[in-house]
Coordinates of C-alpha atoms and ligand atoms in Angstrom, one line a residue:
Chain A
X187 CA -21.5 96.8 34.7
X188 CA -20.8 93.2 35.4
X189 CA -20.8 90.4 32.8
X190 CA -23.8 88.1 32.9
X191 CA -22.9 84.6 31.5
X192 CA -25.8 82.3 30.7
X193 CA -24.9 78.6 30.4
X194 CA -27.2 77.1 27.8
X195 CA -29.0 74.0 29.1
X196 CA -28.3 70.8 27.1
X197 CA -31.1 68.3 26.7
X198 CA -30.3 65.2 24.6
X199 CA -27.5 67.0 22.9
X200 CA -29.5 70.1 21.9
X201 CA -30.1 73.5 23.5
X202 CA -33.1 73.4 25.8
X203 CA -35.6 76.2 24.9
X204 CA -35.6 77.3 28.6
X205 CA -32.2 78.8 27.8
X206 CA -34.1 81.8 26.4
X207 CA -35.7 82.2 29.9
X208 CA -32.2 82.3 31.4
X209 CA -31.4 85.3 29.1
X210 CA -34.3 87.3 30.5
X211 CA -33.4 86.3 34.0
X212 CA -29.9 87.6 33.3
X213 CA -31.3 90.8 32.0
X214 CA -33.3 91.2 35.1
X215 CA -30.1 91.2 37.1
X216 CA -28.6 93.7 34.7
X217 CA -25.4 93.7 32.6
X218 CA -24.2 92.5 29.3
X219 CA -25.3 88.9 28.4
X220 CA -23.0 86.3 27.0
X221 CA -24.5 82.8 26.3
X222 CA -22.1 79.9 26.6
X223 CA -23.2 76.7 24.8
X224 CA -21.6 73.5 26.0
X225 CA -21.5 71.1 23.0
X226 CA -19.8 68.3 21.1
X227 CA -20.9 69.9 17.8
X228 CA -21.0 73.7 17.6
X229 CA -23.9 73.8 15.1
X230 CA -26.3 73.5 18.0
X231 CA -25.4 77.0 19.0
X232 CA -27.1 78.4 15.8
X233 CA -30.5 78.6 17.5
X234 CA -29.1 80.7 20.3
X235 CA -27.4 83.1 17.9
X236 CA -30.9 84.5 17.1
X237 CA -31.8 85.3 20.7
X238 CA -32.5 89.0 21.3
X239 CA -30.6 90.9 24.1
X240 CA -27.5 88.8 23.8
X241 CA -24.2 90.4 23.0
X242 CA -22.0 87.3 22.5
X243 CA -22.4 83.6 22.0
X244 CA -19.6 81.2 22.7
X245 CA -19.8 77.5 21.7
X246 CA -17.5 75.4 24.0
X247 CA -16.7 72.2 22.3
X248 CA -15.6 69.1 24.3
X249 CA -16.4 65.4 24.5
X250 CA -17.0 65.7 28.2
X251 CA -20.4 67.2 27.4
X252 CA -21.5 63.9 26.1
X253 CA -21.0 62.3 29.5
X254 CA -21.9 62.8 33.2
X255 CA -18.7 64.0 34.8
X256 CA -19.5 67.3 36.5
X257 CA -15.9 67.9 37.2
X258 CA -15.1 67.6 33.5
X259 CA -18.0 69.8 32.6
X260 CA -16.9 72.5 35.0
X261 CA -13.3 72.4 33.9
X262 CA -14.2 72.7 30.2
X263 CA -16.7 75.5 30.8
X264 CA -14.4 77.4 33.2
X265 CA -11.7 77.7 30.6
X266 CA -14.1 79.5 28.3
X267 CA -16.2 81.6 30.6
X268 CA -15.1 85.2 31.4
X269 CA -15.4 86.6 34.9
X270 CA -18.9 87.6 35.9
X271 CA -22.2 86.3 37.3
X272 CA -23.1 82.9 35.9
X273 CA -26.7 81.7 35.3
X274 CA -27.8 78.1 34.6
X275 CA -31.0 76.2 34.7
X276 CA -32.0 74.5 38.0
X277 CA -31.8 71.0 36.7
X278 CA -30.0 68.2 38.5
X279 CA -26.9 68.4 36.2
X280 CA -26.7 72.1 36.0
X281 CA -27.0 72.6 39.7
X282 CA -24.1 70.2 40.1
X283 CA -21.9 71.8 37.5
X284 CA -22.9 75.3 38.7
X285 CA -21.8 74.4 42.3
X286 CA -18.5 73.2 40.9
X287 CA -18.0 76.4 38.9
X288 CA -18.9 78.5 41.9
X289 CA -16.4 76.6 44.1
X290 CA -13.7 76.8 41.5
X291 CA -14.0 80.6 41.4
X292 CA -14.5 81.1 45.1
X293 CA -18.0 82.4 44.5
X294 CA -21.3 81.6 46.2
X295 CA -24.2 79.9 44.5
X296 CA -27.9 80.7 44.9
X297 CA -30.1 77.8 43.7
X298 CA -33.7 77.5 42.4
X299 CA -34.3 81.2 41.9
X300 CA -37.9 82.1 40.9
X301 CA -37.8 85.9 41.2
X302 CA -35.2 88.5 40.5
X303 CA -35.1 92.2 41.4
X304 CA -31.6 93.5 40.6
X305 CA -29.3 91.7 43.1
X306 CA -32.2 90.4 45.2
X307 CA -32.9 86.8 44.4
X308 CA -35.8 84.8 45.7
X309 CA -36.0 81.0 46.0
X310 CA -38.5 78.6 47.6
X311 CA -37.3 77.1 50.9
X312 CA -38.8 74.3 53.2
X313 CA -40.1 72.6 50.1
X314 CA -42.0 75.6 48.9
X315 CA -43.6 76.4 52.3
X316 CA -41.8 79.7 52.4
X317 CA -39.7 81.9 50.2
X318 CA -36.2 83.3 50.9
X319 CA -34.8 86.5 49.4
X320 CA -31.1 87.0 49.5
X321 CA -29.0 89.9 48.4
X322 CA -25.9 89.2 46.5
X323 CA -22.8 91.5 46.4
X324 CA -20.4 90.9 43.6
X325 CA -20.4 88.0 41.2
X326 CA -22.2 84.7 42.0
X327 CA -23.5 81.6 40.3
X328 CA -27.3 81.5 40.1
X329 CA -29.5 78.6 39.1
X330 CA -33.0 79.5 37.8
X331 CA -36.1 77.3 37.7
X332 CA -37.6 76.6 34.3
X333 CA -41.0 78.0 33.3
X334 CA -40.8 81.0 35.6
X335 CA -39.2 83.8 33.5
X336 CA -40.4 84.8 30.0
X337 CA -38.3 83.6 27.1
X338 CA -36.5 86.4 25.2
X339 CA -37.7 86.8 21.6
X340 CA -35.5 85.8 18.7
X341 CA -34.8 87.6 15.5
X342 CA -31.2 88.8 16.1
X343 CA -28.2 87.4 14.5
X344 CA -25.3 87.2 17.0
X345 CA -22.0 85.8 15.9
X346 CA -21.0 82.5 17.4
X347 CA -17.4 82.1 18.4
X348 CA -16.2 78.5 19.0
X349 CA -13.7 77.5 21.7
X350 CA -12.3 74.0 21.6
X351 CA -11.9 72.8 25.2
X352 CA -11.3 69.2 24.5
X353 CA -7.6 69.2 25.4
X354 CA -7.9 70.5 28.9
X355 CA -10.1 67.9 30.4
X356 CA -9.7 64.5 32.0
X357 CA -12.8 62.6 33.0
X358 CA -12.9 61.3 36.6
X359 CA -16.1 59.3 36.7
X360 CA -16.8 56.7 34.1
X361 CA -20.2 55.4 33.0
X362 CA -20.2 51.6 33.1
X363 CA -23.8 50.9 32.4
X364 CA -26.9 52.8 31.2
X365 CA -30.4 51.5 31.7
X366 CA -32.6 53.6 29.5
X367 CA -36.2 54.1 30.6
X368 CA -38.8 53.8 27.9
X369 CA -40.9 56.7 29.2
X370 CA -40.2 60.4 29.4
X371 CA -38.9 61.3 32.9
X372 CA -41.0 63.6 35.1
X373 CA -38.0 65.9 35.6
X374 CA -37.8 66.5 31.8
X375 CA -41.5 66.9 31.0
X376 CA -43.6 70.0 30.4
X377 CA -46.8 68.0 31.2
X378 CA -47.0 65.4 33.9
X379 CA -49.9 63.1 34.8
X380 CA -49.5 61.4 38.2
X381 CA -51.4 58.7 39.9
X382 CA -51.8 58.0 43.6
X383 CA -53.1 55.2 45.8
X384 CA -56.6 56.1 44.5
X385 CA -55.6 54.4 41.2
X386 CA -56.4 51.1 43.0
X387 CA -53.8 49.0 41.3
X388 CA -50.6 49.5 39.3
X389 CA -52.3 48.0 36.2
X390 CA -54.6 51.0 36.2
X391 CA -51.6 53.2 35.4
X392 CA -52.0 52.2 31.8
X393 CA -55.0 54.7 31.7
X394 CA -52.6 57.4 32.7
X395 CA -50.0 56.3 30.1
X396 CA -52.7 56.5 27.4
X397 CA -53.4 60.1 28.3
X398 CA -49.6 60.8 28.6
X399 CA -49.1 59.4 25.1
X400 CA -51.8 61.6 23.7
X401 CA -50.4 64.9 25.1
X402 CA -46.6 64.0 25.3
X403 CA -46.6 63.9 29.1
X404 CA -44.6 62.0 31.6
X405 CA -46.2 59.7 34.2
X406 CA -45.5 60.4 37.8
X407 CA -46.7 58.9 41.1
X408 CA -47.3 59.7 44.8
X409 CA -45.2 58.0 47.4
X410 CA -48.1 55.9 48.5
X411 CA -48.3 54.5 45.0
X412 CA -44.5 53.9 44.9
X413 CA -44.5 52.3 48.3
X414 CA -47.5 50.1 47.8
X415 CA -46.8 48.7 44.3
X416 CA -43.4 47.3 43.2
X417 CA -44.3 48.0 39.6
X418 CA -44.2 51.7 40.2
X419 CA -40.5 52.7 40.6
X420 CA -39.2 55.4 42.9
X421 CA -38.0 57.3 39.8
X422 CA -41.6 58.2 39.2
X423 CA -42.2 59.7 42.6
X424 CA -43.0 63.3 42.9
X425 CA -42.6 65.1 46.2
X426 CA -40.3 65.8 49.1
X427 CA -38.5 62.5 48.9
X428 CA -39.0 62.2 45.2
X429 CA -38.6 64.7 42.4
X430 CA -39.4 68.4 42.4
X431 CA -41.1 69.3 39.2
X432 CA -42.2 72.5 37.7
X433 CA -44.2 71.7 34.5
X434 CA -46.7 73.8 32.7
X435 CA -49.4 71.3 33.5
X436 CA -49.6 68.8 36.4
X437 CA -52.6 66.4 36.5
X438 CA -53.0 64.6 39.8
X439 CA -55.3 61.6 39.7
X440 CA -56.3 59.8 42.9
X441 CA -53.8 61.8 44.9
X442 CA -55.0 63.4 48.2
X443 CA -52.5 66.3 48.1
X444 CA -50.4 65.6 51.2
X445 CA -48.0 68.4 52.1
X446 CA -45.0 66.2 51.1
X447 CA -46.5 65.6 47.6
X448 CA -47.3 69.3 47.2
X449 CA -43.7 70.0 48.1
X450 CA -42.7 68.5 44.8
X451 CA -45.3 70.0 42.4
X452 CA -47.0 73.0 43.9
X453 CA -45.1 75.4 41.7
X454 CA -46.5 73.8 38.5
X455 CA -48.1 76.5 36.3
X456 CA -51.5 74.8 36.1
X457 CA -52.7 72.0 38.3
X458 CA -55.7 69.7 37.5
X459 CA -57.0 67.3 40.2
X460 CA -59.2 64.3 39.7
X461 CA -60.4 62.9 43.0
X462 CA -63.6 61.4 44.3
X463 CA -63.4 63.2 47.6
X464 CA -64.5 66.9 47.3
X465 CA -62.6 67.6 50.6
X466 CA -59.2 66.3 49.4
X467 CA -56.6 68.9 50.1
X468 CA -55.3 68.7 46.4
X469 CA -58.4 70.8 45.4
X470 CA -57.1 73.8 47.3
X471 CA -54.2 73.9 45.0
X472 CA -55.9 72.9 41.7
X473 CA -56.7 75.4 39.0
X474 CA -59.2 72.9 37.7
X475 CA -60.7 70.3 40.0
X476 CA -62.9 67.4 38.9
X477 CA -64.8 65.8 41.7
X478 CA -65.3 62.3 40.3
X479 CA -63.7 58.8 40.3
X480 CA -61.0 58.5 37.8
X481 CA -63.0 55.6 36.3
X482 CA -65.7 58.1 35.3
X483 CA -63.5 61.1 34.5
X484 CA -60.4 59.7 32.7
X485 CA -62.2 58.2 29.7
X486 CA -64.0 61.5 29.1
X487 CA -60.7 63.4 29.6
X488 CA -59.0 61.0 27.2
X489 CA -61.7 61.4 24.5
X490 CA -61.8 65.2 24.7
X491 CA -58.0 65.3 24.4
X492 CA -58.0 62.9 21.4
X493 CA -60.7 65.0 19.7
X494 CA -58.8 68.2 20.3
X495 CA -55.3 67.0 19.4
X496 CA -55.8 63.9 17.4
Chain B
X257 CA -0.3 40.6 60.6
X258 CA 0.6 39.4 57.1
X259 CA 1.3 41.5 54.1
X260 CA -2.2 41.1 52.6
X261 CA -4.0 42.4 55.6
X262 CA -1.5 45.2 55.9
X263 CA -2.3 46.1 52.3
X264 CA -6.0 46.0 53.0
X265 CA -5.5 48.3 56.0
X266 CA -3.8 50.9 53.8
X267 CA -6.8 50.8 51.4
X268 CA -9.3 51.3 54.2
X269 CA -11.4 54.4 53.6
X270 CA -11.6 57.2 56.1
X271 CA -15.3 58.2 55.6
X272 CA -17.0 61.4 56.7
X273 CA -20.8 61.9 56.5
X274 CA -22.1 65.4 56.5
X275 CA -25.3 65.9 58.5
X276 CA -27.5 69.0 59.0
X277 CA -30.2 69.9 61.4
X278 CA -33.4 71.1 59.8
X279 CA -37.0 71.7 60.8
X280 CA -39.2 68.5 60.9
X281 CA -40.4 68.2 57.3
X282 CA -44.0 67.7 58.5
X283 CA -43.9 71.0 60.4
X284 CA -46.0 74.0 59.5
X285 CA -43.8 76.9 58.6
X286 CA -44.8 80.5 59.6
X287 CA -43.1 83.8 59.0
X288 CA -42.9 86.4 61.9
X289 CA -41.9 89.8 60.7
X290 CA -39.4 89.1 57.9
X291 CA -38.0 85.8 59.2
X292 CA -39.3 82.2 59.4
X293 CA -40.2 81.5 63.0
X294 CA -38.8 78.2 64.1
X295 CA -39.2 78.7 67.8
X296 CA -41.9 76.0 68.2
X297 CA -40.8 73.7 65.4
X298 CA -39.1 70.4 66.2
X299 CA -35.7 70.0 64.7
X300 CA -34.3 66.8 63.2
X301 CA -31.6 65.4 60.9
X302 CA -32.3 66.2 57.2
X303 CA -33.9 63.0 55.8
X304 CA -31.5 62.6 53.0
X305 CA -28.6 62.6 55.4
X306 CA -29.9 59.3 56.9
X307 CA -29.5 57.8 53.4
X308 CA -26.0 59.1 53.4
X309 CA -25.2 57.6 56.8
X310 CA -26.6 54.2 55.7
X311 CA -24.5 54.3 52.5
X312 CA -21.4 55.2 54.5
X313 CA -22.0 52.4 57.0
X314 CA -22.4 49.9 54.2
X315 CA -19.1 51.2 52.7
X316 CA -17.4 50.6 56.0
X317 CA -18.9 47.1 56.3
X318 CA -17.6 46.3 52.8
X319 CA -14.1 47.9 53.0
X320 CA -13.3 48.6 56.6
X321 CA -12.2 52.0 57.9
X322 CA -14.0 54.5 60.0
X323 CA -17.1 56.6 59.6
X324 CA -17.3 60.1 61.2
X325 CA -20.4 62.2 61.2
X326 CA -19.7 65.9 60.9
X327 CA -22.1 68.8 61.3
X328 CA -21.6 72.6 61.2
X329 CA -23.7 74.2 63.8
X330 CA -24.1 75.7 67.3
X331 CA -24.3 73.5 70.4
X332 CA -28.1 73.0 69.9
X333 CA -27.4 70.8 66.9
X334 CA -25.7 67.9 68.8
X335 CA -28.8 65.8 68.9
X336 CA -28.5 64.8 65.3
X337 CA -24.9 63.7 65.9
X338 CA -26.1 61.5 68.7
X339 CA -28.7 60.1 66.3
X340 CA -25.9 59.4 63.8
X341 CA -23.9 57.7 66.5
X342 CA -26.9 55.6 67.5
X343 CA -27.1 54.4 63.9
X344 CA -23.6 53.2 64.2
X345 CA -21.0 55.8 63.1
X346 CA -17.7 55.7 65.0
X347 CA -17.1 59.4 65.7
X348 CA -19.1 62.5 65.9
X349 CA -17.7 66.0 65.3
X350 CA -19.2 69.5 65.4
X351 CA -17.4 72.4 63.8
X352 CA -18.5 75.9 64.9
X353 CA -17.3 79.3 65.8
X354 CA -19.6 81.8 67.6
X355 CA -18.5 84.5 65.1
X356 CA -20.2 82.6 62.3
X357 CA -23.6 83.7 61.4
X358 CA -25.5 82.4 58.4
X359 CA -22.8 81.1 56.2
X360 CA -23.3 81.4 52.4
X361 CA -22.2 78.4 50.2
X362 CA -18.7 79.8 49.7
X363 CA -18.1 80.2 53.5
X364 CA -19.8 76.9 54.4
X365 CA -17.8 74.9 51.8
X366 CA -14.6 76.6 52.9
X367 CA -15.2 75.5 56.5
X368 CA -16.1 72.0 55.4
X369 CA -13.0 71.7 53.2
X370 CA -10.8 72.6 56.1
X371 CA -12.6 70.3 58.5
X372 CA -12.5 67.3 56.0
X373 CA -8.8 67.9 55.5
X374 CA -8.1 67.9 59.2
X375 CA -10.1 64.7 59.7
X376 CA -8.0 63.1 57.0
X377 CA -11.0 61.8 55.1
X378 CA -10.9 60.4 51.6
X379 CA -14.6 59.6 51.1
X380 CA -17.4 62.0 52.0
X381 CA -21.1 61.2 51.9
X382 CA -23.9 63.8 52.2
X383 CA -27.6 64.1 51.4
X384 CA -28.6 65.2 47.9
X385 CA -29.8 68.4 49.4
X386 CA -30.7 69.7 52.9
X387 CA -34.5 69.7 53.5
X388 CA -34.5 73.4 54.5
X389 CA -32.9 75.1 51.5
X390 CA -33.1 72.2 49.1
X391 CA -30.1 73.7 47.3
X392 CA -27.9 70.7 46.8
X393 CA -24.7 72.8 46.4
X394 CA -22.6 71.3 49.1
X395 CA -21.6 67.9 47.6
X396 CA -20.3 69.1 44.2
X397 CA -19.0 72.4 45.6
X398 CA -17.0 70.6 48.3
X399 CA -15.6 68.1 45.8
X400 CA -14.4 70.9 43.6
X401 CA -12.6 72.7 46.5
X402 CA -10.9 69.4 47.5
X403 CA -10.1 68.5 43.9
X404 CA -12.0 65.3 44.2
X405 CA -14.5 63.5 41.9
X406 CA -18.2 63.5 42.8
X407 CA -21.5 61.9 42.0
X408 CA -24.9 63.4 43.0
X409 CA -28.4 62.1 43.7
X410 CA -27.1 58.6 44.1
X411 CA -29.7 55.8 44.6
X412 CA -27.4 52.8 45.0
X413 CA -23.8 51.9 45.5
X414 CA -21.3 49.0 45.3
X415 CA -17.9 49.2 47.0
X416 CA -14.5 48.1 46.0
X417 CA -11.3 50.2 45.5
X418 CA -13.7 52.7 44.0
X419 CA -17.4 53.2 44.5
X420 CA -19.8 52.3 41.7
X421 CA -23.0 54.3 42.1
X422 CA -26.4 54.2 40.4
X423 CA -27.8 57.6 39.6
X424 CA -30.5 59.1 37.4
X425 CA -29.1 60.7 34.3
X426 CA -30.8 62.0 31.2
X427 CA -33.5 59.5 30.2
X428 CA -32.5 56.6 32.5
X429 CA -30.3 55.4 35.3
X430 CA -26.5 55.0 34.9
X431 CA -24.0 53.0 36.8
X432 CA -21.0 55.1 37.3
X433 CA -17.6 54.2 38.7
X434 CA -16.4 57.0 41.0
X435 CA -12.7 56.9 41.8
X436 CA -11.8 57.9 45.4
X437 CA -11.3 60.4 46.9
X438 CA -14.8 61.5 46.2
X439 CA -17.9 63.3 47.5
X440 CA -21.1 61.3 47.0
X441 CA -24.5 62.8 47.6
X442 CA -27.3 60.5 48.4
X443 CA -31.0 60.4 47.4
X444 CA -33.6 58.0 48.7
X445 CA -32.8 54.7 46.9
X446 CA -32.0 51.1 47.4
X447 CA -30.7 51.5 51.0
X448 CA -33.2 51.8 53.8
X449 CA -31.6 53.7 56.7
X450 CA -31.2 51.4 59.7
X451 CA -33.0 52.0 62.9
X452 CA -30.9 52.6 66.0
X453 CA -31.0 49.7 68.4
X454 CA -31.0 50.0 72.2
X455 CA -27.2 49.3 72.4
X456 CA -26.6 52.1 69.8
X457 CA -28.8 54.5 71.7
X458 CA -26.9 53.8 75.0
X459 CA -23.6 54.2 73.3
X460 CA -24.8 57.5 71.7
X461 CA -25.8 58.8 75.1
X462 CA -22.2 58.4 76.4
X463 CA -20.5 59.5 73.2
X464 CA -18.4 62.6 73.3
X465 CA -18.9 65.2 70.5
X466 CA -15.5 66.3 69.3
X467 CA -15.3 70.0 68.6
X468 CA -13.3 71.8 65.9
X469 CA -13.2 75.1 64.2
X470 CA -12.1 76.6 60.9
X471 CA -11.7 79.8 59.1
X472 CA -14.9 81.2 57.4
X473 CA -14.5 83.9 54.7
X474 CA -17.1 86.7 54.8
X475 CA -20.4 85.8 53.1
X476 CA -21.3 87.7 49.9
X477 CA -24.9 86.3 49.8
X478 CA -26.9 87.5 52.8
X479 CA -30.5 86.6 53.6
X480 CA -32.6 89.7 53.5
X481 CA -36.0 88.3 54.3
X482 CA -38.4 85.3 54.4
X483 CA -42.0 85.5 53.1
X484 CA -44.9 83.2 52.6
X485 CA -45.6 82.2 49.0
X486 CA -48.4 84.1 47.4
X487 CA -51.7 82.2 47.8
X488 CA -52.9 80.8 44.6
X489 CA -56.2 82.3 43.4
X490 CA -59.0 79.8 44.0
X491 CA -59.5 77.4 41.1
X492 CA -62.6 76.1 39.4
X493 CA -64.2 72.9 40.6
X494 CA -66.5 70.7 38.6
X495 CA -68.7 67.9 39.7
X496 CA -68.9 64.6 37.9
X497 CA -66.7 62.8 35.3
X498 CA -68.5 64.4 32.3
X499 CA -67.0 67.8 33.3
X500 CA -63.6 66.4 32.2
X501 CA -64.3 67.6 28.6
X502 CA -65.0 71.1 29.8
X503 CA -61.7 71.1 31.7
X504 CA -59.9 70.0 28.5
X505 CA -61.4 73.0 26.7
X506 CA -60.3 75.4 29.5
X507 CA -56.8 73.9 29.4
X508 CA -56.7 74.8 25.8
X509 CA -58.6 78.2 25.7
X510 CA -57.9 79.7 29.2
X511 CA -54.6 78.2 30.3
X512 CA -53.1 77.7 26.9
X513 CA -51.2 74.6 28.0
X514 CA -52.4 72.2 25.3
Ligands
LIG288 C1 -40.9 62.2 55.4 C2 -42.0 62.0 54.5 C3 -41.7 62.2 53.1 C4 -42.7 62.0 52.2 N1 -42.4 62.2 50.8 C5 -43.4 62.0 49.9 C6 -43.2 62.3 48.5 O1 -42.1 62.6 48.1 N2 -44.2 62.2 47.7 C7 -45.5 61.8 48.1 O2 -46.4 61.8 47.2 N3 -45.7 61.6 49.4 C8 -44.7 61.7 50.3 N4 -45.0 61.3 51.6 C9 -46.3 60.7 51.9 C10 -47.5 61.6 52.0 O3 -47.5 62.1 53.4 C11 -48.8 60.9 51.7 O4 -48.9 59.7 52.5 C12 -48.9 60.4 50.2 O5 -48.6 61.5 49.4 C13 -50.3 59.9 49.9 O6 -50.3 59.5 48.6 P1 -51.7 59.4 47.9 O7 -52.3 60.8 47.8 O8 -51.5 58.7 46.6 O9 -52.6 58.5 48.8 P2 -53.8 58.8 49.8 O10 -53.5 59.9 50.7 O11 -54.2 57.5 50.3 O12 -54.9 59.4 48.8 C14 -55.6 58.7 47.9 C15 -56.6 59.6 47.2 O13 -57.2 58.9 46.2 C16 -58.6 59.3 46.2 N5 -59.3 58.2 45.5 C17 -59.5 56.9 45.9 N6 -60.2 56.2 45.0 C18 -60.4 57.0 44.0 C19 -61.0 56.9 42.7 N7 -61.5 55.7 42.3 N8 -61.0 57.9 41.9 C20 -60.5 59.1 42.2 N9 -59.9 59.3 43.4 C21 -59.8 58.3 44.3 C22 -59.0 59.4 47.6 O14 -60.1 60.3 47.8 C23 -57.7 60.0 48.2 O15 -57.7 61.5 48.2 C24 -44.0 61.5 52.6 C25 -44.3 61.4 53.9 C26 -43.3 61.6 54.9 C27 -43.6 61.4 56.3

């Protein structure tokens, strides 16, 4: 039986909970599961040590994991990862590092997997307009979308071994400036509320921000909103030429639901649409559709949320 | 020629842009049997590749050197090379061997590595992902095989002896200096791809596509089938703004997402 190696996803220096989904994805492929935790401080691996179904936890310590050099990440991880099939989360950084690890070991990589049956892996292609199933022989690197596989339960107490990989790595790329954005990024959020051209003006996005603050969501936008208003940056754009997101809840406000927008958000677990046009294509993809202007619907939505959560 | 211009010449980058032909991103995709049927779909250059070409041309304008567009594909893919030429690249190259079928990422990157080495490149630009698979493996995978640095999803760049790129990182945007040689994958960003002018289109018509080949290892990842995504069950639709409170209840009680 082959080794399955899960690379824990790091988010703001901590283990992202979707790492527990990677373990169940690994079990679906079969084999003995080792979780490798990239870290600067091995104590963050403690949470992982309680995952069920894991036979080994390795914390790999290196300063490179505080930075953005995928070459350094791959070098440090490679030194600590045994041979086998490697799974990581399909985030921008992990897809990059996973590609390097695959290349380093002469393996192929299969990205954005949403379904696994043994060695048959399925990923969306053509921006989600179709699915592609591939069969993999031998070891590979596999990136798995978040929010698709169930998380394994915890309750076990696996031992954590610590590998110090600081010595081996030189950093190639150097960060010279960091412009922090005040708001949560759509690619990191579990809930997203996005506005389109139907918002009427960029100032009206404050209504979306208010909802976002109530439920801990990120604010996104359609391309029409980004292209029309300078105040709405491209980093907020969801869709084919923006970000692909996969949150638990996606709320589309004043967005028609063009195919290129759907490409970026159609795999969201639940979709809410607020649009004044009952024939807007977004309603065909919404779990809950509200046919109304946002001026009417958002205040009611906001109040109900505040009552429920506040 | 004085010593300074000689020195500058030595520093001039040899740039390659990777381009790929994909179905028009507006096209409807249908599955016939167990494969996507592209027979009546218009093919075009993957949109992100045009950002890569634009970035490469700006690099050349700042630092000199040459820009070569490279694609891996059968003869039918030459139109996108002509499109690249019309935008202003110097050379267009197609690598292919009729024995190659669908190359997995390991095979594709092996072919690219060999092609890049024989072109003598030190800077490679590509799209952040191809619009067909959306995988995004090529840039970082190729960089690893060449032993080069890389940066992905780049949205802006400044050029000197290295390239300083802007890219989204956790909770913000970072400026990162990338030493050459490097592979840089481009997202839609500050640079708007230039439109080909008449002169460019005329030059592209006459331009020769240079052919090359390489060794592709056997693929260990093989496509077994394509399928349409399962249709979502019909949702619930409500009329009027006051229904928003009902939807909030359902999000909590039925969907369990709040
Ligand atoms: C190559 C290519 C790539 C693209 N990439 C992207 C992409 O990444 N992301 C993206 O989003 N688009 C993308 N597009 C553009 C896409 O085709 C659409 O034009 C765009 O998504 C439309 O944005 P919208 O829904 O905000 O605007 P519109 O289509 O103008 O829709 C506005 C909607 O708001 C509703 N509305 C108006 N007033 C109100 C109100 N007061 N209350 C409630 N509803 C109201 C209207 O009924 C309408 O449905 C791309 C297009 C191309 C060709």
